[in-house]
């Protein structure tokens, strides 16, 4: 019998959007066994409630707050959520129907809008996220560390090896198999970019059957967008994270052919981002191109360091 519990990561600051997340869970036709909310030590508990959620204190970090052991969850499935997600009332019922009648280990809702407008297509391409047409893949990682998205998905459910972490239904055993705690190093940046890709691609590399759901009805309310500031520091950290995610998950030093090909792909994407960074000068971010290069150099220094080399292999 299908059963699941919910794991939400939060800082307790999403306000009304967090309430919508909780309300969506309360409306589910198939109720979760438990709703666990992971919040860092020292942060005030949210005032928003539906009266049944249980709070668990942990260290702060996008990966750390997700990379738990979940001993308290006895269900076969875990629904991983961010604190700003709208769920339609039939989400769990429709998800159950698919995962129980397929070989799925992971079902991730597609919440991005890369190909919905010409503007989104262009902006995504500037970040080396390109459209594709495929009868099999909905989303697929590229050798430069970014991904392709299916601009005309033929089916509601399609294969993937990446996706958003805002709403992901996973078998608990599949999640535990990736030992996601090995990726906590990324939280040292204090910057959320690429954590979801590491999460899903690692499961794929471990042999999980992952699917992306194109018409789930899930909406990312994106509470973080209210405080997001684009400046040179942001550009520098973004550049560093893009290199780190590529190096950690795509680059394969032991395979000379893949090593060379993926390196060339990454350098092409870096060159493209460097050229497009000059657009920021129009917005008076004069050091934007330099920030791209410095961020990449920061990441190169990190991967050459002894602590980074001591991390377990990606898979």
mmCIF file of C-alpha atoms in Angstrom:
data_model
loop_
_atom_site.group_PDB
_atom_site.id
_atom_site.type_symbol
_atom_site.label_atom_id
_atom_site.label_comp_id
_atom_site.label_asym_id
_atom_site.label_seq_id
_atom_site.Cartn_x
_atom_site.Cartn_y
_atom_site.Cartn_z
ATOM 1 C CA UNK A 1 0.000 0.000 0.000
ATOM 2 C CA UNK A 2 1.287 3.448 -0.922
ATOM 3 C CA UNK A 3 2.275 5.569 2.071
ATOM 4 C CA UNK A 4 4.479 8.598 2.420
ATOM 5 C CA UNK A 5 5.715 11.195 4.856
ATOM 6 C CA UNK A 6 6.717 14.760 4.050
ATOM 7 C CA UNK A 7 10.110 16.397 4.694
ATOM 8 C CA UNK A 8 10.170 20.197 4.404
ATOM 9 C CA UNK A 9 13.302 22.353 4.702
ATOM 10 C CA UNK A 10 12.748 25.893 5.950
ATOM 11 C CA UNK A 11 14.210 28.911 7.723
ATOM 12 C CA UNK A 12 10.757 29.802 8.966
ATOM 13 C CA UNK A 13 10.553 33.023 6.965
ATOM 14 C CA UNK A 14 8.328 32.104 3.986
ATOM 15 C CA UNK A 15 5.190 33.392 5.726
ATOM 16 C CA UNK A 16 1.973 33.088 3.732
ATOM 17 C CA UNK A 17 3.692 30.927 1.117
ATOM 18 C CA UNK A 18 4.606 28.397 3.794
ATOM 19 C CA UNK A 19 0.985 28.404 4.946
ATOM 20 C CA UNK A 20 -0.068 27.572 1.377
ATOM 21 C CA UNK A 21 2.357 24.652 1.414
ATOM 22 C CA UNK A 22 0.861 23.309 4.633
ATOM 23 C CA UNK A 23 -2.696 23.915 3.431
ATOM 24 C CA UNK A 24 -1.922 21.973 0.260
ATOM 25 C CA UNK A 25 -0.766 19.005 2.321
ATOM 26 C CA UNK A 26 -3.885 19.178 4.497
ATOM 27 C CA UNK A 27 -6.064 18.983 1.363
ATOM 28 C CA UNK A 28 -4.411 15.878 -0.073
ATOM 29 C CA UNK A 29 -6.761 13.033 -0.925
ATOM 30 C CA UNK A 30 -4.104 10.607 0.284
ATOM 31 C CA UNK A 31 -2.867 12.096 3.546
ATOM 32 C CA UNK A 32 0.800 11.909 4.533
ATOM 33 C CA UNK A 33 1.608 9.761 7.548
ATOM 34 C CA UNK A 34 3.628 12.606 9.050
ATOM 35 C CA UNK A 35 4.842 16.078 8.117
ATOM 36 C CA UNK A 36 8.370 16.788 9.355
ATOM 37 C CA UNK A 37 9.810 20.280 9.072
ATOM 38 C CA UNK A 38 13.591 20.705 9.332
ATOM 39 C CA UNK A 39 14.596 24.106 10.701
ATOM 40 C CA UNK A 40 18.049 25.281 11.851
ATOM 41 C CA UNK A 41 18.970 25.812 15.469
ATOM 42 C CA UNK A 42 18.334 29.364 16.619
ATOM 43 C CA UNK A 43 15.573 30.134 14.124
ATOM 44 C CA UNK A 44 12.088 30.949 15.407
ATOM 45 C CA UNK A 45 9.380 28.438 14.579
ATOM 46 C CA UNK A 46 6.890 29.739 12.011
ATOM 47 C CA UNK A 47 3.537 31.026 13.218
ATOM 48 C CA UNK A 48 1.834 29.395 10.245
ATOM 49 C CA UNK A 49 0.435 25.949 11.048
ATOM 50 C CA UNK A 50 -2.153 23.277 10.313
ATOM 51 C CA UNK A 51 -1.605 21.728 13.727
ATOM 52 C CA UNK A 52 -0.065 18.400 12.701
ATOM 53 C CA UNK A 53 3.442 19.280 11.480
ATOM 54 C CA UNK A 54 6.419 18.247 13.617
ATOM 55 C CA UNK A 55 9.577 20.348 13.830
ATOM 56 C CA UNK A 56 13.074 18.906 13.931
ATOM 57 C CA UNK A 57 16.105 21.086 14.684
ATOM 58 C CA UNK A 58 19.230 20.653 12.590
ATOM 59 C CA UNK A 59 22.213 22.568 11.257
ATOM 60 C CA UNK A 60 21.599 25.214 8.611
ATOM 61 C CA UNK A 61 22.142 24.608 4.892
ATOM 62 C CA UNK A 62 20.148 23.748 1.772
ATOM 63 C CA UNK A 63 21.878 20.375 1.563
ATOM 64 C CA UNK A 64 22.322 19.846 5.307
ATOM 65 C CA UNK A 65 18.618 20.356 5.980
ATOM 66 C CA UNK A 66 17.806 17.743 3.350
ATOM 67 C CA UNK A 67 20.685 15.335 3.991
ATOM 68 C CA UNK A 68 19.099 13.761 7.056
ATOM 69 C CA UNK A 69 18.873 10.088 7.994
ATOM 70 C CA UNK A 70 15.080 10.261 8.448
ATOM 71 C CA UNK A 71 15.013 7.527 11.083
ATOM 72 C CA UNK A 72 11.600 8.775 12.179
ATOM 73 C CA UNK A 73 10.098 8.069 8.729
ATOM 74 C CA UNK A 74 8.928 4.474 8.336
ATOM 75 C CA UNK A 75 7.064 4.929 5.055
ATOM 76 C CA UNK A 76 8.384 3.643 1.729
ATOM 77 C CA UNK A 77 8.169 7.112 0.178
ATOM 78 C CA UNK A 78 9.333 10.582 1.200
ATOM 79 C CA UNK A 79 7.885 13.722 -0.360
ATOM 80 C CA UNK A 80 10.679 16.317 -0.263
ATOM 81 C CA UNK A 81 9.335 19.868 -0.324
ATOM 82 C CA UNK A 82 10.591 23.405 -0.038
ATOM 83 C CA UNK A 83 8.543 25.736 2.152
ATOM 84 C CA UNK A 84 7.005 27.688 -0.720
ATOM 85 C CA UNK A 85 5.223 25.122 -2.891
ATOM 86 C CA UNK A 86 1.566 24.955 -3.884
ATOM 87 C CA UNK A 87 0.221 21.392 -4.172
ATOM 88 C CA UNK A 88 -3.091 20.619 -5.893
ATOM 89 C CA UNK A 89 -5.398 18.448 -3.778
ATOM 90 C CA UNK A 90 -5.044 15.455 -6.120
ATOM 91 C CA UNK A 91 -1.213 15.515 -6.218
ATOM 92 C CA UNK A 92 -0.705 12.481 -3.958
ATOM 93 C CA UNK A 93 -3.464 10.469 -5.641
ATOM 94 C CA UNK A 94 -2.071 11.051 -9.142
ATOM 95 C CA UNK A 95 1.522 10.504 -7.991
ATOM 96 C CA UNK A 96 0.534 7.217 -6.337
ATOM 97 C CA UNK A 97 -1.170 6.050 -9.519
ATOM 98 C CA UNK A 98 2.028 6.569 -11.533
ATOM 99 C CA UNK A 99 4.669 5.251 -9.120
ATOM 100 C CA UNK A 100 2.689 2.116 -8.237
ATOM 101 C CA UNK A 101 2.142 1.258 -11.903
ATOM 102 C CA UNK A 102 5.682 1.926 -13.126
ATOM 103 C CA UNK A 103 9.297 1.255 -12.185
ATOM 104 C CA UNK A 104 9.720 4.768 -10.774
ATOM 105 C CA UNK A 105 11.996 5.371 -7.801
ATOM 106 C CA UNK A 106 11.808 9.167 -8.048
ATOM 107 C CA UNK A 107 9.108 11.501 -9.359
ATOM 108 C CA UNK A 108 10.049 15.175 -9.654
ATOM 109 C CA UNK A 109 7.539 17.848 -10.592
ATOM 110 C CA UNK A 110 8.588 20.169 -13.402
ATOM 111 C CA UNK A 111 8.165 23.676 -12.001
ATOM 112 C CA UNK A 112 10.549 25.611 -14.266
ATOM 113 C CA UNK A 113 9.406 27.717 -17.216
ATOM 114 C CA UNK A 114 12.404 27.496 -19.562
ATOM 115 C CA UNK A 115 10.493 27.024 -22.791
ATOM 116 C CA UNK A 116 7.185 28.782 -22.112
ATOM 117 C CA UNK A 117 8.100 32.082 -23.774
ATOM 118 C CA UNK A 118 10.726 33.295 -26.219
ATOM 119 C CA UNK A 119 12.230 35.409 -23.434
ATOM 120 C CA UNK A 120 12.610 32.356 -21.189
ATOM 121 C CA UNK A 121 14.186 30.357 -24.015
ATOM 122 C CA UNK A 122 16.755 33.099 -24.664
ATOM 123 C CA UNK A 123 17.582 33.650 -20.976
ATOM 124 C CA UNK A 124 17.940 29.891 -20.432
ATOM 125 C CA UNK A 125 20.204 29.567 -23.483
ATOM 126 C CA UNK A 126 22.412 32.349 -22.105
ATOM 127 C CA UNK A 127 22.950 30.036 -19.127
ATOM 128 C CA UNK A 128 23.597 27.045 -21.407
ATOM 129 C CA UNK A 129 20.214 25.484 -20.683
ATOM 130 C CA UNK A 130 18.965 24.443 -24.111
ATOM 131 C CA UNK A 131 15.723 23.048 -25.540
ATOM 132 C CA UNK A 132 15.595 19.568 -27.025
ATOM 133 C CA UNK A 133 13.057 17.276 -28.640
ATOM 134 C CA UNK A 134 12.992 13.719 -27.332
ATOM 135 C CA UNK A 135 10.502 10.870 -27.080
ATOM 136 C CA UNK A 136 12.245 9.549 -23.960
ATOM 137 C CA UNK A 137 13.811 12.367 -21.946
ATOM 138 C CA UNK A 138 12.029 15.236 -20.258
ATOM 139 C CA UNK A 139 15.193 16.760 -18.766
ATOM 140 C CA UNK A 140 18.775 15.664 -19.269
ATOM 141 C CA UNK A 141 22.152 16.736 -17.883
ATOM 142 C CA UNK A 142 24.666 18.062 -20.422
ATOM 143 C CA UNK A 143 28.447 17.628 -20.427
ATOM 144 C CA UNK A 144 28.955 21.266 -19.487
ATOM 145 C CA UNK A 145 27.146 20.676 -16.209
ATOM 146 C CA UNK A 146 23.893 22.341 -17.216
ATOM 147 C CA UNK A 147 20.897 20.575 -18.795
ATOM 148 C CA UNK A 148 18.512 20.208 -21.715
ATOM 149 C CA UNK A 149 14.741 20.509 -21.366
ATOM 150 C CA UNK A 150 12.125 18.963 -23.624
ATOM 151 C CA UNK A 151 10.400 21.863 -25.360
ATOM 152 C CA UNK A 152 7.553 19.634 -26.617
ATOM 153 C CA UNK A 153 7.117 16.765 -24.139
ATOM 154 C CA UNK A 154 5.121 13.969 -25.717
ATOM 155 C CA UNK A 155 4.104 12.341 -22.443
ATOM 156 C CA UNK A 156 3.055 13.555 -19.006
ATOM 157 C CA UNK A 157 5.798 11.471 -17.376
ATOM 158 C CA UNK A 158 9.243 11.226 -18.972
ATOM 159 C CA UNK A 159 12.709 10.118 -17.918
ATOM 160 C CA UNK A 160 15.062 12.583 -16.256
ATOM 161 C CA UNK A 161 18.369 12.745 -14.409
ATOM 162 C CA UNK A 162 17.895 16.195 -12.916
ATOM 163 C CA UNK A 163 15.122 18.428 -11.659
ATOM 164 C CA UNK A 164 13.958 20.768 -8.952
ATOM 165 C CA UNK A 165 14.231 19.780 -5.314
ATOM 166 C CA UNK A 166 11.204 21.910 -4.447
ATOM 167 C CA UNK A 167 8.884 18.923 -4.943
ATOM 168 C CA UNK A 168 10.365 15.448 -5.292
ATOM 169 C CA UNK A 169 8.756 12.151 -4.338
ATOM 170 C CA UNK A 170 11.456 9.537 -3.645
ATOM 171 C CA UNK A 171 11.667 6.038 -2.302
ATOM 172 C CA UNK A 172 13.374 6.294 1.067
ATOM 173 C CA UNK A 173 15.765 3.473 0.146
ATOM 174 C CA UNK A 174 16.746 5.281 -3.077
ATOM 175 C CA UNK A 175 17.465 8.466 -1.170
ATOM 176 C CA UNK A 176 19.533 6.709 1.508
ATOM 177 C CA UNK A 177 21.590 4.948 -1.164
ATOM 178 C CA UNK A 178 23.142 8.212 -2.423
ATOM 179 C CA UNK A 179 24.528 9.242 1.002
ATOM 180 C CA UNK A 180 23.632 12.837 0.289
ATOM 181 C CA UNK A 181 25.439 13.972 3.415
ATOM 182 C CA UNK A 182 28.683 13.598 1.412
ATOM 183 C CA UNK A 183 27.674 16.751 -0.493
ATOM 184 C CA UNK A 184 27.364 19.004 2.566
ATOM 185 C CA UNK A 185 30.591 20.735 1.525
ATOM 186 C CA UNK A 186 28.503 22.852 -0.837
ATOM 187 C CA UNK A 187 26.712 24.534 2.059
ATOM 188 C CA UNK A 188 29.998 26.237 2.962
ATOM 189 C CA UNK A 189 29.193 28.707 0.178
ATOM 190 C CA UNK A 190 25.962 29.701 1.846
ATOM 191 C CA UNK A 191 24.478 29.846 -1.633
ATOM 192 C CA UNK A 192 21.802 27.619 -3.137
ATOM 193 C CA UNK A 193 22.700 26.680 -6.683
ATOM 194 C CA UNK A 194 23.210 23.164 -7.972
ATOM 195 C CA UNK A 195 22.168 21.296 -4.827
ATOM 196 C CA UNK A 196 19.068 19.891 -6.548
ATOM 197 C CA UNK A 197 21.152 18.772 -9.532
ATOM 198 C CA UNK A 198 23.571 16.924 -7.258
ATOM 199 C CA UNK A 199 20.590 15.346 -5.483
ATOM 200 C CA UNK A 200 18.909 13.984 -8.610
ATOM 201 C CA UNK A 201 21.951 13.216 -10.736
ATOM 202 C CA UNK A 202 23.513 11.215 -7.924
ATOM 203 C CA UNK A 203 20.396 9.053 -7.701
ATOM 204 C CA UNK A 204 20.491 8.555 -11.456
ATOM 205 C CA UNK A 205 24.155 7.544 -11.344
ATOM 206 C CA UNK A 206 23.277 5.046 -8.602
ATOM 207 C CA UNK A 207 20.775 3.401 -10.932
ATOM 208 C CA UNK A 208 17.495 4.991 -9.825
ATOM 209 C CA UNK A 209 14.622 5.281 -12.269
ATOM 210 C CA UNK A 210 13.733 8.968 -12.261
ATOM 211 C CA UNK A 211 10.809 10.621 -13.979
ATOM 212 C CA UNK A 212 9.770 14.228 -14.437
ATOM 213 C CA UNK A 213 6.068 15.079 -14.200
ATOM 214 C CA UNK A 214 5.039 17.829 -16.606
ATOM 215 C CA UNK A 215 1.405 18.390 -15.587
ATOM 216 C CA UNK A 216 1.483 17.876 -11.838
ATOM 217 C CA UNK A 217 -0.118 21.222 -11.062
ATOM 218 C CA UNK A 218 2.619 21.967 -8.531
ATOM 219 C CA UNK A 219 3.632 25.632 -8.409
ATOM 220 C CA UNK A 220 6.841 26.988 -6.893
ATOM 221 C CA UNK A 221 5.860 30.205 -5.115
ATOM 222 C CA UNK A 222 9.547 31.160 -4.824
ATOM 223 C CA UNK A 223 9.652 32.974 -1.476
ATOM 224 C CA UNK A 224 13.396 33.545 -1.871
ATOM 225 C CA UNK A 225 12.922 35.786 -4.906
ATOM 226 C CA UNK A 226 11.827 38.636 -2.635
ATOM 227 C CA UNK A 227 15.274 38.949 -1.065
ATOM 228 C CA UNK A 228 17.437 37.914 -4.024
ATOM 229 C CA UNK A 229 19.905 40.620 -5.070
ATOM 230 C CA UNK A 230 21.973 40.489 -8.267
ATOM 231 C CA UNK A 231 25.403 41.990 -7.651
ATOM 232 C CA UNK A 232 29.050 41.105 -8.247
ATOM 233 C CA UNK A 233 29.132 38.832 -5.182
ATOM 234 C CA UNK A 234 26.098 36.933 -6.494
ATOM 235 C CA UNK A 235 27.701 36.546 -9.930
ATOM 236 C CA UNK A 236 30.962 35.372 -8.365
ATOM 237 C CA UNK A 237 29.251 32.705 -6.228
ATOM 238 C CA UNK A 238 27.107 31.569 -9.163
ATOM 239 C CA UNK A 239 30.201 31.109 -11.309
ATOM 240 C CA UNK A 240 31.939 29.164 -8.542
ATOM 241 C CA UNK A 241 28.955 26.879 -7.971
ATOM 242 C CA UNK A 242 28.564 26.113 -11.679
ATOM 243 C CA UNK A 243 32.178 24.953 -11.832
ATOM 244 C CA UNK A 244 31.893 22.928 -8.622
ATOM 245 C CA UNK A 245 28.732 21.094 -9.690
ATOM 246 C CA UNK A 246 30.276 20.315 -13.085
ATOM 247 C CA UNK A 247 33.562 19.135 -11.577
ATOM 248 C CA UNK A 248 31.926 17.070 -8.850
ATOM 249 C CA UNK A 249 29.311 15.299 -10.966
ATOM 250 C CA UNK A 250 30.325 15.434 -14.655
ATOM 251 C CA UNK A 251 34.118 15.639 -14.917
ATOM 252 C CA UNK A 252 35.714 12.162 -15.001
ATOM 253 C CA UNK A 253 39.525 12.310 -14.741
ATOM 254 C CA UNK A 254 39.800 8.528 -15.157
ATOM 255 C CA UNK A 255 38.161 8.567 -18.592
ATOM 256 C CA UNK A 256 40.407 10.530 -20.964
ATOM 257 C CA UNK A 257 37.814 10.918 -23.721
ATOM 258 C CA UNK A 258 35.013 12.085 -21.424
ATOM 259 C CA UNK A 259 37.495 14.204 -19.481
ATOM 260 C CA UNK A 260 38.534 16.132 -22.581
ATOM 261 C CA UNK A 261 35.040 16.397 -24.035
ATOM 262 C CA UNK A 262 33.428 17.603 -20.790
ATOM 263 C CA UNK A 263 36.286 20.084 -20.248
ATOM 264 C CA UNK A 264 35.766 21.568 -23.713
ATOM 265 C CA UNK A 265 32.012 21.771 -23.096
ATOM 266 C CA UNK A 266 32.519 23.545 -19.802
ATOM 267 C CA UNK A 267 35.003 26.009 -21.297
ATOM 268 C CA UNK A 268 32.497 26.792 -24.045
ATOM 269 C CA UNK A 269 29.795 27.493 -21.463
ATOM 270 C CA UNK A 270 32.211 29.600 -19.395
ATOM 271 C CA UNK A 271 33.138 31.659 -22.453
ATOM 272 C CA UNK A 272 29.471 32.184 -23.231
ATOM 273 C CA UNK A 273 28.686 33.282 -19.657
ATOM 274 C CA UNK A 274 31.678 35.604 -19.699
ATOM 275 C CA UNK A 275 30.492 37.293 -22.891
ATOM 276 C CA UNK A 276 26.923 37.623 -21.651
ATOM 277 C CA UNK A 277 28.153 39.046 -18.346
ATOM 278 C CA UNK A 278 28.985 42.266 -20.152
ATOM 279 C CA UNK A 279 25.221 42.868 -20.255
ATOM 280 C CA UNK A 280 25.397 43.535 -16.516
ATOM 281 C CA UNK A 281 27.624 46.548 -17.214
ATOM 282 C CA UNK A 282 24.529 48.202 -18.664
ATOM 283 C CA UNK A 283 23.019 47.809 -15.179
ATOM 284 C CA UNK A 284 26.139 49.410 -13.649
ATOM 285 C CA UNK A 285 27.659 46.147 -12.420
ATOM 286 C CA UNK A 286 31.030 47.162 -13.818
ATOM 287 C CA UNK A 287 32.960 44.202 -12.416
ATOM 288 C CA UNK A 288 30.555 41.484 -13.582
ATOM 289 C CA UNK A 289 32.887 39.889 -16.192
ATOM 290 C CA UNK A 290 35.725 39.846 -13.664
ATOM 291 C CA UNK A 291 33.383 38.312 -11.070
ATOM 292 C CA UNK A 292 32.689 35.402 -13.461
ATOM 293 C CA UNK A 293 36.414 34.688 -13.777
ATOM 294 C CA UNK A 294 37.200 35.157 -10.078
ATOM 295 C CA UNK A 295 34.340 32.856 -9.096
ATOM 296 C CA UNK A 296 35.646 30.142 -11.396
ATOM 297 C CA UNK A 297 39.158 30.616 -10.023
ATOM 298 C CA UNK A 298 37.797 30.344 -6.460
ATOM 299 C CA UNK A 299 36.236 27.007 -7.358
ATOM 300 C CA UNK A 300 39.397 25.706 -9.039
ATOM 301 C CA UNK A 301 41.387 26.501 -5.899
ATOM 302 C CA UNK A 302 38.836 24.637 -3.805
ATOM 303 C CA UNK A 303 38.856 21.431 -5.869
ATOM 304 C CA UNK A 304 42.656 21.410 -5.735
ATOM 305 C CA UNK A 305 42.641 21.625 -1.929
ATOM 306 C CA UNK A 306 43.313 18.665 0.340
ATOM 307 C CA UNK A 307 39.884 18.800 2.059
ATOM 308 C CA UNK A 308 38.029 18.612 -1.265
ATOM 309 C CA UNK A 309 40.199 15.743 -2.475
ATOM 310 C CA UNK A 310 39.346 13.850 0.705
ATOM 311 C CA UNK A 311 35.605 13.755 -0.080
ATOM 312 C CA UNK A 312 34.180 10.359 -1.078
ATOM 313 C CA UNK A 313 33.687 9.775 -4.821
ATOM 314 C CA UNK A 314 30.472 11.205 -6.243
ATOM 315 C CA UNK A 315 29.136 7.743 -6.970
#
